[in-house]
Backbone as JSON, one array per atom type, in Angstrom:
{
  "sequence": "MNDTAAGSMYERIGGAATIERVVESFYRNMNLMPQAQTIRAMHGDGLTGMKIALKKYLTEWTGGPGVYSSEKGHPPHMRERHATFPIDNYARDIWMDCMDQALEEHITDEGVRAQLRENVKTLADQMRNTK",
  "N": [[-58.49, 69.5, -84.82], [-55.53, 68.29, -83.2], [-55.05, 66.69, -80.41], [-52.83, 66.57, -77.59], [-50.74, 64.51, -75.41], [-50.19, 66.77, -73.62], [-52.31, 68.18, -73.59], [-54.95, 70.11, -75.24], [-55.06, 72.11, -77.99], [-56.0, 74.28, -77.64], [-55.59, 74.81, -74.99], [-53.01, 74.79, -74.61], [-52.21, 77.05, -75.83], [-53.38, 78.99, -74.12], [-55.92, 79.65, -74.05], [-58.99, 80.82, -73.69], [-58.53, 83.54, -73.24], [-56.05, 84.24, -74.89], [-56.75, 83.56, -77.25], [-58.57, 85.79, -77.95], [-56.95, 88.03, -77.38], [-55.5, 87.06, -79.69], [-57.22, 87.4, -81.96], [-58.4, 90.11, -81.92], [-55.9, 91.42, -82.57], [-55.36, 90.42, -84.88], [-57.52, 91.17, -86.41], [-57.11, 94.06, -86.01], [-54.24, 94.05, -87.62], [-55.4, 93.57, -90.02], [-56.94, 95.95, -90.44], [-55.17, 97.66, -90.41], [-52.66, 96.93, -92.29], [-51.85, 97.85, -95.41], [-51.75, 96.61, -97.6], [-54.03, 94.4, -97.03], [-56.43, 95.6, -97.41], [-58.23, 95.06, -99.21], [-59.32, 92.19, -98.47], [-60.09, 93.15, -95.92], [-62.47, 94.74, -96.86], [-64.03, 92.61, -97.77], [-64.97, 92.05, -95.26], [-67.2, 93.87, -94.31], [-68.4, 96.64, -92.7], [-68.67, 97.1, -90.07], [-67.12, 94.57, -87.55], [-67.78, 93.58, -84.97], [-69.3, 91.66, -85.14], [-68.06, 89.46, -86.77], [-65.58, 89.43, -85.17], [-66.68, 88.04, -82.9], [-67.32, 86.02, -83.96], [-65.33, 84.58, -84.95], [-63.7, 84.1, -82.76], [-65.31, 82.3, -81.18], [-65.04, 80.27, -83.27], [-62.45, 79.59, -83.34], [-61.72, 79.01, -80.61], [-63.11, 76.5, -80.54], [-62.18, 75.08, -82.79], [-59.57, 74.96, -81.72], [-59.78, 73.13, -79.78], [-61.56, 73.85, -77.62], [-64.13, 74.73, -75.54], [-67.24, 73.69, -76.91], [-68.41, 76.08, -78.65], [-69.26, 77.31, -81.13], [-70.47, 75.7, -83.08], [-72.68, 75.12, -82.21], [-74.01, 77.43, -82.8], [-73.6, 78.08, -85.59], [-73.26, 75.77, -86.81], [-71.38, 72.92, -88.16], [-67.85, 73.09, -87.84], [-66.17, 72.06, -90.65], [-68.13, 72.96, -92.62], [-66.77, 75.73, -93.36], [-65.66, 76.44, -95.82], [-67.82, 76.54, -97.52], [-69.42, 78.67, -96.55], [-67.53, 81.14, -97.01], [-67.74, 81.16, -99.98], [-68.89, 82.91, -101.34], [-67.36, 84.9, -101.85], [-64.69, 86.18, -103.15], [-61.24, 84.04, -102.93], [-58.04, 84.23, -103.37], [-55.14, 83.21, -104.16], [-53.23, 85.19, -103.39], [-55.23, 86.84, -101.57], [-55.29, 84.77, -99.8], [-52.57, 84.79, -98.6], [-52.37, 87.33, -97.6], [-53.81, 87.43, -95.57], [-53.07, 85.25, -93.96], [-51.04, 86.67, -93.59], [-51.84, 88.64, -91.58], [-52.65, 86.79, -89.67], [-50.29, 85.75, -89.07], [-48.72, 87.73, -88.17], [-50.68, 88.3, -85.45], [-50.18, 85.78, -84.18], [-47.6, 85.77, -83.57], [-47.48, 87.92, -81.89], [-48.86, 86.9, -79.81], [-48.62, 84.26, -78.75], [-46.28, 82.78, -76.95], [-44.64, 80.6, -76.88], [-42.66, 78.78, -79.13], [-42.95, 76.09, -80.46], [-45.37, 75.41, -80.23], [-46.72, 77.78, -81.41], [-45.73, 77.38, -84.04], [-46.82, 75.06, -84.67], [-49.43, 75.78, -84.71], [-50.05, 77.67, -86.51], [-49.42, 76.2, -89.07], [-51.66, 74.26, -88.88], [-53.43, 76.44, -89.06], [-52.86, 77.73, -91.88], [-53.81, 75.39, -93.33], [-56.46, 75.53, -93.48], [-56.57, 77.79, -94.08], [-55.42, 77.82, -96.8], [-57.56, 75.81, -97.73], [-59.98, 77.54, -98.22], [-59.62, 78.79, -100.34], [-60.67, 79.7, -103.65], [-60.6, 80.49, -106.04], [-58.4, 81.23, -108.65]],
  "CA": [[-56.93, 69.79, -84.52], [-55.28, 67.12, -82.66], [-55.07, 67.04, -78.95], [-51.58, 65.9, -77.39], [-50.36, 64.59, -73.81], [-50.06, 68.22, -72.64], [-53.39, 69.08, -73.71], [-55.42, 70.61, -75.94], [-53.93, 72.97, -78.54], [-56.78, 75.67, -76.8], [-54.85, 74.76, -73.35], [-51.51, 74.88, -74.77], [-52.14, 78.25, -75.9], [-53.48, 79.86, -73.09], [-57.5, 79.38, -73.68], [-60.17, 82.12, -74.12], [-57.71, 85.17, -72.8], [-55.25, 84.52, -75.93], [-57.78, 83.79, -78.49], [-59.17, 87.35, -77.82], [-55.73, 88.58, -78.16], [-55.34, 86.71, -81.27], [-58.44, 87.66, -82.88], [-58.3, 91.46, -81.78], [-54.63, 91.49, -83.35], [-55.41, 90.02, -86.24], [-58.26, 92.32, -86.82], [-56.31, 95.44, -86.08], [-53.37, 93.74, -88.43], [-56.02, 94.11, -91.48], [-57.23, 97.36, -90.5], [-53.59, 98.68, -90.52], [-52.24, 96.91, -93.51], [-52.26, 98.4, -96.67], [-51.88, 95.48, -98.37], [-54.99, 94.0, -96.66], [-57.36, 96.65, -97.55], [-59.04, 93.94, -100.43], [-59.81, 91.12, -97.55], [-60.6, 93.8, -95.17], [-63.84, 95.02, -97.15], [-64.73, 91.34, -97.71], [-65.68, 91.47, -93.74], [-67.7, 94.71, -94.1], [-67.94, 97.77, -92.2], [-68.47, 96.39, -88.66], [-66.41, 93.78, -87.11], [-67.78, 93.15, -84.01], [-70.18, 90.38, -85.65], [-67.07, 88.62, -87.16], [-64.68, 89.01, -84.26], [-67.16, 87.14, -81.83], [-67.59, 84.54, -84.9], [-63.63, 83.88, -85.15], [-63.35, 83.8, -81.49], [-66.17, 80.9, -80.96], [-64.36, 79.01, -84.31], [-60.8, 79.24, -82.8], [-62.22, 78.37, -79.63], [-64.09, 75.1, -80.73], [-61.29, 74.28, -83.29], [-58.57, 74.42, -81.13], [-60.2, 72.27, -78.86], [-62.09, 74.69, -76.48], [-65.77, 74.85, -75.54], [-68.01, 73.76, -78.5], [-69.21, 77.54, -78.7], [-69.09, 77.81, -82.36], [-70.99, 74.86, -83.95], [-74.12, 75.13, -81.5], [-74.92, 78.54, -83.33], [-73.28, 78.18, -86.79], [-73.17, 74.4, -87.75], [-69.99, 72.1, -87.88], [-66.62, 74.19, -88.43], [-66.09, 72.17, -91.78], [-68.63, 74.08, -93.63], [-66.31, 77.16, -93.4], [-65.33, 77.02, -97.23], [-69.08, 76.97, -97.87], [-69.68, 79.86, -95.91], [-66.6, 81.86, -97.62], [-67.83, 80.73, -101.47], [-69.34, 84.16, -102.27], [-66.11, 85.97, -101.84], [-63.19, 85.55, -104.1], [-60.41, 83.93, -102.4], [-57.36, 83.16, -104.6], [-53.45, 82.85, -103.44], [-53.15, 86.65, -102.97], [-56.16, 87.11, -100.44], [-54.92, 83.87, -98.5], [-51.51, 85.02, -97.9], [-52.34, 88.39, -97.02], [-54.91, 86.72, -94.68], [-52.39, 84.65, -93.29], [-50.02, 87.44, -92.76], [-52.66, 89.21, -90.53], [-52.85, 86.07, -88.63], [-48.94, 85.36, -88.43], [-48.65, 88.94, -86.64], [-51.05, 88.26, -84.11], [-49.9, 84.66, -83.47], [-46.22, 85.75, -83.26], [-47.47, 88.53, -80.73], [-49.58, 86.62, -78.43], [-48.32, 82.95, -78.52], [-44.88, 82.82, -76.85], [-44.21, 78.75, -77.38], [-42.42, 78.64, -80.47], [-43.19, 75.14, -81.31], [-47.15, 75.69, -80.36], [-46.94, 78.74, -82.21], [-45.51, 76.82, -85.38], [-48.09, 74.42, -84.87], [-51.02, 76.07, -85.0], [-49.7, 78.31, -87.63], [-49.58, 75.39, -90.09], [-53.0, 74.15, -88.87], [-53.96, 77.82, -89.68], [-52.39, 77.76, -92.96], [-54.17, 74.51, -93.95], [-57.32, 75.83, -92.96], [-56.52, 79.2, -95.08], [-55.73, 77.01, -97.96], [-58.9, 75.17, -97.83], [-60.64, 78.56, -98.19], [-59.51, 79.42, -101.61], [-61.87, 79.32, -104.68], [-60.39, 81.58, -107.35], [-57.04, 81.4, -109.04]],
  "C": [[-56.76, 68.8, -83.16], [-54.89, 67.56, -81.31], [-53.35, 66.12, -78.23], [-51.47, 65.27, -75.64], [-50.56, 65.86, -72.93], [-51.04, 68.64, -72.95], [-53.67, 69.05, -75.24], [-54.58, 71.51, -76.75], [-54.56, 74.3, -77.79], [-56.02, 75.83, -75.61], [-53.54, 75.23, -73.38], [-51.39, 76.23, -75.33], [-52.64, 79.51, -75.14], [-55.18, 80.12, -73.03], [-58.05, 80.58, -74.32], [-59.08, 83.45, -74.25], [-56.74, 84.86, -74.14], [-56.13, 84.1, -77.22], [-58.46, 85.05, -78.58], [-58.26, 88.22, -78.26], [-55.66, 88.3, -79.64], [-56.08, 87.77, -82.18], [-58.3, 89.1, -82.72], [-57.22, 91.79, -82.67], [-54.74, 91.66, -84.28], [-57.0, 90.95, -87.12], [-57.5, 93.61, -87.16], [-55.04, 95.29, -87.26], [-54.13, 94.21, -89.74], [-56.29, 95.35, -91.65], [-55.67, 98.16, -90.86], [-52.61, 98.33, -91.8], [-52.51, 97.2, -95.07], [-52.61, 97.52, -97.78], [-53.11, 94.43, -98.22], [-56.65, 94.57, -96.48], [-58.73, 95.84, -98.67], [-59.97, 92.79, -99.35], [-60.5, 91.85, -96.55], [-61.85, 94.19, -95.5], [-64.34, 93.97, -97.29], [-65.45, 91.42, -96.08], [-66.55, 92.63, -93.61], [-67.86, 95.92, -93.27], [-67.82, 97.7, -90.54], [-68.11, 95.13, -88.17], [-66.46, 93.09, -86.0], [-68.45, 91.56, -84.01], [-69.15, 89.53, -86.08], [-65.65, 88.25, -86.04], [-65.42, 88.13, -83.28], [-67.39, 85.61, -82.95], [-66.09, 83.76, -84.96], [-63.22, 83.36, -84.07], [-64.07, 82.63, -81.23], [-65.48, 80.1, -82.18], [-63.21, 78.42, -83.59], [-60.98, 78.66, -81.68], [-62.31, 76.83, -79.76], [-62.59, 74.6, -81.43], [-59.9, 74.02, -82.81], [-58.39, 73.29, -80.03], [-60.71, 72.6, -77.44], [-63.61, 74.29, -75.98], [-66.3, 74.58, -77.03], [-69.26, 74.9, -78.37], [-69.67, 77.9, -80.0], [-70.18, 76.87, -83.13], [-72.52, 74.8, -83.49], [-74.73, 76.29, -82.37], [-74.76, 78.29, -85.02], [-72.88, 76.98, -87.82], [-71.88, 73.91, -87.47], [-69.1, 73.1, -88.92], [-66.54, 73.51, -90.1], [-66.97, 72.73, -92.91], [-67.87, 75.48, -93.71], [-66.19, 77.39, -94.88], [-66.76, 77.16, -97.76], [-69.66, 78.48, -97.2], [-68.96, 81.27, -96.58], [-67.12, 81.81, -99.34], [-68.31, 81.95, -102.16], [-68.37, 85.34, -102.27], [-64.89, 85.31, -102.61], [-61.81, 85.55, -103.59], [-59.27, 83.27, -103.53], [-56.22, 83.38, -103.49], [-53.29, 83.91, -102.65], [-54.01, 86.89, -101.28], [-55.6, 86.14, -99.25], [-53.64, 84.17, -97.91], [-51.23, 86.15, -97.56], [-53.36, 87.96, -95.52], [-53.85, 86.25, -93.65], [-51.16, 85.68, -92.65], [-50.56, 88.07, -91.35], [-52.52, 88.37, -89.27], [-51.38, 85.74, -88.1], [-48.52, 86.34, -87.59], [-48.97, 88.55, -85.38], [-50.65, 86.84, -83.53], [-48.49, 84.9, -82.99], [-46.33, 86.74, -81.82], [-48.24, 88.13, -79.65], [-49.13, 85.16, -77.94], [-46.74, 82.51, -78.37], [-44.19, 81.47, -77.3], [-43.86, 78.72, -78.73], [-42.99, 77.45, -81.77], [-44.81, 75.12, -81.24], [-47.58, 76.45, -81.25], [-46.73, 78.27, -83.77], [-46.69, 75.97, -85.58], [-49.53, 74.69, -85.37], [-50.94, 77.02, -85.92], [-49.73, 77.16, -89.0], [-50.97, 74.69, -89.9], [-53.81, 75.42, -89.19], [-54.31, 78.04, -91.06], [-53.37, 76.78, -94.14], [-55.52, 74.83, -94.12], [-57.63, 77.26, -94.18], [-56.81, 78.81, -96.75], [-57.06, 76.54, -98.54], [-59.9, 76.22, -98.39], [-60.81, 79.21, -99.74], [-60.41, 79.3, -102.8], [-61.94, 79.94, -105.87], [-59.01, 81.38, -107.62], [-56.58, 83.0, -108.93]]
}
């Protein structure tokens, strides 16, 4: 993700506190949206580990401290980590709906939110592995 003169995306969204809120809302949305139950099931019963991993990933991916790759490896290997799950356009779209709602709720700067959303959408597109 690109840094700008205004700082990294991590700094522009409000750092760790905002990522914490976005991830919590994202998984809450996944739990509450009936159409998200298929992708929610892919995450297993307990979400604690998934939340921690996503928080670390988003932290590093947005330009914050390198807290993800030291444990899980370089972030571009995300597609490989998701290969065992059938991710089609519908799953990608529902995942994005959950994330869009979380971003809308916690990132107040519309321009920053739009940029982050486009970056996240590109990442979600890359996870697709079936039609």
